[in-house]
């Protein structure tokens, strides 16, 4: 049975959802911060987590757990402390109960590999108790005691900077970020276009592919596909069937729907 969830985009106006973007020094490490806080009397609700090259850190701020159900599975994972949710090639549905309060950090692609000194492949399609990775200065208790969303962000950024200073691999990850920005701006249709982006960044496709796998865990082509699908789904949610699919590199709506099924296992109508 499919758990019908909604797609919660960055511009959502839901009362239980807060979002904030990092200041300039931290923009290369964090895409954004968000927080979900539900009324104790609220019914469970479901949010679809699309396949993504980002890694999430989740810090529960009270005793109310939440769950995540992997597509095709009947047994949800339970989150009741601080967890890392690795970048994923599988659709996940978050199940949020009344009374939950969780602070999330959406790390930029490749940053988890630097932050925890682990190969990116070890984070793909997995979740881990954060205390196993962040053995010192784990900020969970401090975040729980912080008085506001803004204070939690400032506290996390202070600890992040201590861990990320002078990482010799950082320049490679910065180059990957530059390439991924080009994925957003072009109507990419395959590896040939990605090879053009590689050339513009003075790197061969083979080297870029190796770096993507080492630091992000996915190939450039797959990163491009999931990025394109997310952006197209946001447009589809806003404009419906007649959104401009050509702007996202799709030849027609059927092409978009086929890509959605291949990547998530569901048609677009069951994702938004």
mmCIF file of C-alpha atoms in Angstrom:
data_model
loop_
_atom_site.group_PDB
_atom_site.id
_atom_site.type_symbol
_atom_site.label_atom_id
_atom_site.label_comp_id
_atom_site.label_asym_id
_atom_site.label_seq_id
_atom_site.Cartn_x
_atom_site.Cartn_y
_atom_site.Cartn_z
ATOM 1 C CA UNK A 1 0.000 0.000 0.000
ATOM 2 C CA UNK A 2 1.355 3.412 -1.011
ATOM 3 C CA UNK A 3 1.591 6.009 1.738
ATOM 4 C CA UNK A 4 0.302 9.122 -0.003
ATOM 5 C CA UNK A 5 2.454 12.034 1.094
ATOM 6 C CA UNK A 6 2.944 15.625 0.050
ATOM 7 C CA UNK A 7 6.010 17.275 -1.440
ATOM 8 C CA UNK A 8 7.234 19.908 0.996
ATOM 9 C CA UNK A 9 9.225 22.431 -1.031
ATOM 10 C CA UNK A 10 11.473 25.203 0.231
ATOM 11 C CA UNK A 11 8.806 27.853 -0.393
ATOM 12 C CA UNK A 12 6.150 26.028 1.650
ATOM 13 C CA UNK A 13 3.984 28.214 3.916
ATOM 14 C CA UNK A 14 2.906 25.430 6.290
ATOM 15 C CA UNK A 15 2.473 26.590 9.885
ATOM 16 C CA UNK A 16 4.572 23.693 11.255
ATOM 17 C CA UNK A 17 7.543 24.414 8.951
ATOM 18 C CA UNK A 18 10.379 26.929 9.387
ATOM 19 C CA UNK A 19 13.263 27.385 6.969
ATOM 20 C CA UNK A 20 16.408 29.540 6.988
ATOM 21 C CA UNK A 21 19.406 29.837 4.708
ATOM 22 C CA UNK A 22 23.011 30.061 5.934
ATOM 23 C CA UNK A 23 25.078 33.215 5.962
ATOM 24 C CA UNK A 24 27.784 33.594 3.316
ATOM 25 C CA UNK A 25 30.642 31.747 5.096
ATOM 26 C CA UNK A 26 28.485 28.628 5.476
ATOM 27 C CA UNK A 27 26.684 28.508 2.127
ATOM 28 C CA UNK A 28 29.146 26.023 0.673
ATOM 29 C CA UNK A 29 28.533 23.625 3.572
ATOM 30 C CA UNK A 30 24.782 23.865 4.157
ATOM 31 C CA UNK A 31 21.959 24.282 1.616
ATOM 32 C CA UNK A 32 19.493 25.293 4.298
ATOM 33 C CA UNK A 33 18.172 24.618 7.797
ATOM 34 C CA UNK A 34 14.604 23.722 8.584
ATOM 35 C CA UNK A 35 12.520 22.812 11.562
ATOM 36 C CA UNK A 36 9.253 20.883 11.892
ATOM 37 C CA UNK A 37 7.167 21.390 15.010
ATOM 38 C CA UNK A 38 3.656 19.954 15.220
ATOM 39 C CA UNK A 39 0.799 20.507 17.621
ATOM 40 C CA UNK A 40 0.479 17.677 20.174
ATOM 41 C CA UNK A 41 -3.110 17.084 19.076
ATOM 42 C CA UNK A 42 -2.287 16.986 15.349
ATOM 43 C CA UNK A 43 -2.878 13.821 13.332
ATOM 44 C CA UNK A 44 0.046 12.059 11.629
ATOM 45 C CA UNK A 45 1.005 13.516 8.278
ATOM 46 C CA UNK A 46 3.274 12.292 5.503
ATOM 47 C CA UNK A 47 5.978 14.077 3.523
ATOM 48 C CA UNK A 48 7.706 12.572 0.493
ATOM 49 C CA UNK A 49 11.499 12.685 0.581
ATOM 50 C CA UNK A 50 12.746 12.531 -3.006
ATOM 51 C CA UNK A 51 16.005 10.863 -4.019
ATOM 52 C CA UNK A 52 18.720 13.413 -3.308
ATOM 53 C CA UNK A 53 22.473 13.978 -3.362
ATOM 54 C CA UNK A 54 22.182 15.912 -0.082
ATOM 55 C CA UNK A 55 22.676 14.456 3.395
ATOM 56 C CA UNK A 56 20.370 15.370 6.282
ATOM 57 C CA UNK A 57 21.257 15.744 9.938
ATOM 58 C CA UNK A 58 18.186 15.468 12.186
ATOM 59 C CA UNK A 59 18.153 16.504 15.844
ATOM 60 C CA UNK A 60 15.070 15.632 17.869
ATOM 61 C CA UNK A 61 14.349 18.438 20.331
ATOM 62 C CA UNK A 62 11.895 16.522 22.504
ATOM 63 C CA UNK A 63 10.913 12.929 23.253
ATOM 64 C CA UNK A 64 8.447 12.528 20.365
ATOM 65 C CA UNK A 65 9.915 10.273 17.668
ATOM 66 C CA UNK A 66 9.163 10.382 13.951
ATOM 67 C CA UNK A 67 9.453 7.715 11.261
ATOM 68 C CA UNK A 68 10.695 7.273 7.720
ATOM 69 C CA UNK A 69 9.351 4.579 5.420
ATOM 70 C CA UNK A 70 11.506 3.469 2.490
ATOM 71 C CA UNK A 71 9.598 2.875 -0.757
ATOM 72 C CA UNK A 72 8.812 -0.817 -1.080
ATOM 73 C CA UNK A 73 9.256 -1.498 2.636
ATOM 74 C CA UNK A 74 6.608 -2.092 5.297
ATOM 75 C CA UNK A 75 8.835 -1.398 8.311
ATOM 76 C CA UNK A 76 9.628 2.264 9.019
ATOM 77 C CA UNK A 77 12.856 3.473 10.596
ATOM 78 C CA UNK A 78 12.347 5.251 13.925
ATOM 79 C CA UNK A 79 14.176 8.483 14.760
ATOM 80 C CA UNK A 80 14.184 9.655 18.354
ATOM 81 C CA UNK A 81 17.655 11.161 18.905
ATOM 82 C CA UNK A 82 20.238 12.707 16.571
ATOM 83 C CA UNK A 83 20.648 10.955 13.229
ATOM 84 C CA UNK A 84 22.374 11.223 9.880
ATOM 85 C CA UNK A 85 20.100 10.397 6.943
ATOM 86 C CA UNK A 86 22.351 9.639 4.014
ATOM 87 C CA UNK A 87 21.913 10.791 0.440
ATOM 88 C CA UNK A 88 19.451 8.487 -1.193
ATOM 89 C CA UNK A 89 18.434 6.953 -4.496
ATOM 90 C CA UNK A 90 15.156 5.696 -2.992
ATOM 91 C CA UNK A 91 11.971 7.592 -2.204
ATOM 92 C CA UNK A 92 11.315 7.897 1.526
ATOM 93 C CA UNK A 93 8.089 8.989 3.182
ATOM 94 C CA UNK A 94 8.506 10.830 6.459
ATOM 95 C CA UNK A 95 5.756 10.111 8.991
ATOM 96 C CA UNK A 96 5.395 12.954 11.469
ATOM 97 C CA UNK A 97 3.296 12.540 14.605
ATOM 98 C CA UNK A 98 1.655 15.202 16.705
ATOM 99 C CA UNK A 99 3.984 16.844 19.205
ATOM 100 C CA UNK A 100 7.234 16.204 17.327
ATOM 101 C CA UNK A 101 9.887 18.940 17.204
ATOM 102 C CA UNK A 102 12.965 18.284 15.069
ATOM 103 C CA UNK A 103 15.755 20.527 13.781
ATOM 104 C CA UNK A 104 17.206 19.532 10.391
ATOM 105 C CA UNK A 105 20.414 20.524 8.624
ATOM 106 C CA UNK A 106 20.491 19.885 4.881
ATOM 107 C CA UNK A 107 24.197 19.508 4.129
ATOM 108 C CA UNK A 108 25.418 20.428 0.666
ATOM 109 C CA UNK A 109 26.422 17.495 -1.569
ATOM 110 C CA UNK A 110 29.801 16.042 -0.608
ATOM 111 C CA UNK A 111 30.050 17.808 2.752
ATOM 112 C CA UNK A 112 29.160 14.732 4.835
ATOM 113 C CA UNK A 113 32.185 12.906 3.411
ATOM 114 C CA UNK A 114 34.427 15.763 4.565
ATOM 115 C CA UNK A 115 32.674 16.380 7.860
ATOM 116 C CA UNK A 116 32.895 12.782 9.040
ATOM 117 C CA UNK A 117 35.996 11.640 7.109
ATOM 118 C CA UNK A 118 34.064 8.796 5.508
ATOM 119 C CA UNK A 119 33.662 7.673 1.896
ATOM 120 C CA UNK A 120 30.407 9.010 0.436
ATOM 121 C CA UNK A 121 29.338 5.493 -0.532
ATOM 122 C CA UNK A 122 29.006 4.587 3.153
ATOM 123 C CA UNK A 123 26.163 7.114 3.535
ATOM 124 C CA UNK A 124 24.098 6.140 0.487
ATOM 125 C CA UNK A 125 20.603 4.850 1.365
ATOM 126 C CA UNK A 126 21.403 4.533 5.048
ATOM 127 C CA UNK A 127 20.795 6.230 8.374
ATOM 128 C CA UNK A 128 23.108 6.311 11.371
ATOM 129 C CA UNK A 129 22.947 7.422 14.982
ATOM 130 C CA UNK A 130 24.950 10.651 14.813
ATOM 131 C CA UNK A 131 26.775 9.896 18.057
ATOM 132 C CA UNK A 132 28.616 7.110 16.193
ATOM 133 C CA UNK A 133 30.087 9.684 13.789
ATOM 134 C CA UNK A 134 30.239 12.856 15.859
ATOM 135 C CA UNK A 135 31.999 11.394 18.893
ATOM 136 C CA UNK A 136 33.040 14.730 20.394
ATOM 137 C CA UNK A 137 31.086 17.958 20.745
ATOM 138 C CA UNK A 138 27.872 16.369 19.450
ATOM 139 C CA UNK A 139 25.545 19.392 19.669
ATOM 140 C CA UNK A 140 22.308 17.486 20.344
ATOM 141 C CA UNK A 141 21.846 18.527 23.986
ATOM 142 C CA UNK A 142 22.936 22.099 23.312
ATOM 143 C CA UNK A 143 20.470 22.365 20.436
ATOM 144 C CA UNK A 144 17.680 21.089 22.681
ATOM 145 C CA UNK A 145 18.480 23.791 25.235
ATOM 146 C CA UNK A 146 18.682 26.626 22.667
ATOM 147 C CA UNK A 147 15.757 29.040 22.952
ATOM 148 C CA UNK A 148 14.997 29.547 19.255
ATOM 149 C CA UNK A 149 15.468 28.306 15.696
ATOM 150 C CA UNK A 150 17.977 31.108 15.080
ATOM 151 C CA UNK A 151 20.035 30.194 18.143
ATOM 152 C CA UNK A 152 20.152 26.557 17.011
ATOM 153 C CA UNK A 153 21.469 27.638 13.623
ATOM 154 C CA UNK A 154 24.174 29.832 15.156
ATOM 155 C CA UNK A 155 25.240 27.074 17.540
ATOM 156 C CA UNK A 156 25.455 24.496 14.774
ATOM 157 C CA UNK A 157 27.503 26.829 12.584
ATOM 158 C CA UNK A 158 30.026 27.432 15.354
ATOM 159 C CA UNK A 159 30.583 23.697 15.748
ATOM 160 C CA UNK A 160 30.604 23.114 11.995
ATOM 161 C CA UNK A 161 33.399 25.607 11.442
ATOM 162 C CA UNK A 162 35.593 23.873 14.032
ATOM 163 C CA UNK A 163 35.267 20.574 12.179
ATOM 164 C CA UNK A 164 35.631 21.842 8.614
ATOM 165 C CA UNK A 165 38.714 24.068 8.891
ATOM 166 C CA UNK A 166 41.672 23.330 6.569
ATOM 167 C CA UNK A 167 40.230 20.292 4.812
ATOM 168 C CA UNK A 168 42.514 19.478 1.879
ATOM 169 C CA UNK A 169 39.670 17.884 -0.122
ATOM 170 C CA UNK A 170 37.457 20.942 0.076
ATOM 171 C CA UNK A 171 38.583 22.455 -3.247
ATOM 172 C CA UNK A 172 37.463 19.343 -5.115
ATOM 173 C CA UNK A 173 34.048 19.481 -3.491
ATOM 174 C CA UNK A 174 33.776 23.183 -4.363
ATOM 175 C CA UNK A 175 34.414 22.290 -8.012
ATOM 176 C CA UNK A 176 31.663 19.659 -7.880
ATOM 177 C CA UNK A 177 29.289 22.290 -6.498
ATOM 178 C CA UNK A 178 30.108 24.582 -9.427
ATOM 179 C CA UNK A 179 29.324 21.794 -11.846
ATOM 180 C CA UNK A 180 26.052 20.968 -10.112
ATOM 181 C CA UNK A 181 24.951 24.605 -10.367
ATOM 182 C CA UNK A 182 25.245 24.225 -14.130
ATOM 183 C CA UNK A 183 22.859 21.271 -13.912
ATOM 184 C CA UNK A 184 20.200 23.739 -12.747
ATOM 185 C CA UNK A 185 20.771 26.249 -15.524
ATOM 186 C CA UNK A 186 20.890 24.006 -18.593
ATOM 187 C CA UNK A 187 18.332 21.773 -20.266
ATOM 188 C CA UNK A 188 20.621 18.788 -19.975
ATOM 189 C CA UNK A 189 19.892 15.750 -22.082
ATOM 190 C CA UNK A 190 22.689 13.352 -21.155
ATOM 191 C CA UNK A 191 26.373 12.778 -20.662
ATOM 192 C CA UNK A 192 27.386 14.836 -23.713
ATOM 193 C CA UNK A 193 26.124 18.007 -22.064
ATOM 194 C CA UNK A 194 27.755 17.027 -18.770
ATOM 195 C CA UNK A 195 31.036 16.582 -20.650
ATOM 196 C CA UNK A 196 30.723 20.214 -21.788
ATOM 197 C CA UNK A 197 30.363 21.276 -18.154
ATOM 198 C CA UNK A 198 33.463 19.237 -17.290
ATOM 199 C CA UNK A 199 35.445 20.970 -20.009
ATOM 200 C CA UNK A 200 34.325 24.370 -18.727
ATOM 201 C CA UNK A 201 35.681 23.384 -15.304
ATOM 202 C CA UNK A 202 39.001 22.094 -16.678
ATOM 203 C CA UNK A 203 38.419 18.483 -15.719
ATOM 204 C CA UNK A 204 37.844 15.340 -17.763
ATOM 205 C CA UNK A 205 34.547 13.505 -17.502
ATOM 206 C CA UNK A 206 36.367 10.464 -16.100
ATOM 207 C CA UNK A 207 37.966 12.543 -13.320
ATOM 208 C CA UNK A 208 34.700 14.299 -12.523
ATOM 209 C CA UNK A 209 32.863 10.985 -12.371
ATOM 210 C CA UNK A 210 35.490 9.613 -9.983
ATOM 211 C CA UNK A 211 35.201 12.685 -7.732
ATOM 212 C CA UNK A 212 31.397 12.555 -7.764
ATOM 213 C CA UNK A 213 31.478 8.924 -6.655
ATOM 214 C CA UNK A 214 34.120 9.600 -3.984
ATOM 215 C CA UNK A 215 32.543 12.670 -2.384
ATOM 216 C CA UNK A 216 28.845 12.464 -3.307
ATOM 217 C CA UNK A 217 28.294 8.761 -3.911
ATOM 218 C CA UNK A 218 26.424 9.174 -7.226
ATOM 219 C CA UNK A 219 27.514 9.696 -10.825
ATOM 220 C CA UNK A 220 27.187 13.162 -12.415
ATOM 221 C CA UNK A 221 24.422 11.846 -14.664
ATOM 222 C CA UNK A 222 22.368 10.571 -11.739
ATOM 223 C CA UNK A 223 22.865 13.812 -9.790
ATOM 224 C CA UNK A 224 21.625 15.701 -12.836
ATOM 225 C CA UNK A 225 18.547 13.462 -13.173
ATOM 226 C CA UNK A 226 17.396 13.764 -9.559
ATOM 227 C CA UNK A 227 18.034 17.514 -9.549
ATOM 228 C CA UNK A 228 16.020 17.926 -12.738
ATOM 229 C CA UNK A 229 13.149 15.798 -11.435
ATOM 230 C CA UNK A 230 12.881 17.771 -8.189
ATOM 231 C CA UNK A 231 12.733 21.083 -10.018
ATOM 232 C CA UNK A 232 10.179 19.735 -12.502
ATOM 233 C CA UNK A 233 7.983 18.354 -9.707
ATOM 234 C CA UNK A 234 7.945 21.758 -8.010
ATOM 235 C CA UNK A 235 6.752 23.308 -11.273
ATOM 236 C CA UNK A 236 4.184 20.526 -11.750
ATOM 237 C CA UNK A 237 2.843 21.049 -8.231
ATOM 238 C CA UNK A 238 2.469 24.769 -8.886
ATOM 239 C CA UNK A 239 1.173 24.775 -12.476
ATOM 240 C CA UNK A 240 -0.288 21.314 -13.020
ATOM 241 C CA UNK A 241 -0.198 19.208 -16.168
ATOM 242 C CA UNK A 242 0.584 22.125 -18.474
ATOM 243 C CA UNK A 243 3.847 23.217 -16.838
ATOM 244 C CA UNK A 244 6.713 23.852 -19.268
ATOM 245 C CA UNK A 245 8.423 20.464 -19.165
ATOM 246 C CA UNK A 246 10.805 21.540 -21.947
ATOM 247 C CA UNK A 247 12.437 23.956 -19.487
ATOM 248 C CA UNK A 248 13.647 20.931 -17.513
ATOM 249 C CA UNK A 249 15.004 18.925 -20.421
ATOM 250 C CA UNK A 250 11.927 16.732 -20.969
ATOM 251 C CA UNK A 251 10.568 16.211 -24.466
ATOM 252 C CA UNK A 252 6.958 15.889 -23.277
ATOM 253 C CA UNK A 253 4.879 15.073 -20.201
ATOM 254 C CA UNK A 254 5.232 11.329 -20.803
ATOM 255 C CA UNK A 255 9.008 11.679 -20.664
ATOM 256 C CA UNK A 256 8.681 13.493 -17.311
ATOM 257 C CA UNK A 257 6.300 10.834 -15.961
ATOM 258 C CA UNK A 258 8.578 8.014 -17.099
ATOM 259 C CA UNK A 259 11.577 9.615 -15.407
ATOM 260 C CA UNK A 260 9.543 10.025 -12.216
ATOM 261 C CA UNK A 261 8.613 6.327 -12.187
ATOM 262 C CA UNK A 262 12.166 5.210 -12.913
ATOM 263 C CA UNK A 263 13.666 7.335 -10.141
ATOM 264 C CA UNK A 264 11.003 7.112 -7.424
ATOM 265 C CA UNK A 265 8.774 4.177 -8.374
ATOM 266 C CA UNK A 266 5.752 6.505 -8.560
ATOM 267 C CA UNK A 267 4.061 8.732 -11.143
ATOM 268 C CA UNK A 268 4.246 12.473 -10.502
ATOM 269 C CA UNK A 269 0.630 12.623 -9.290
ATOM 270 C CA UNK A 270 1.514 10.425 -6.292
ATOM 271 C CA UNK A 271 4.488 12.544 -5.246
ATOM 272 C CA UNK A 272 3.083 16.045 -4.820
#
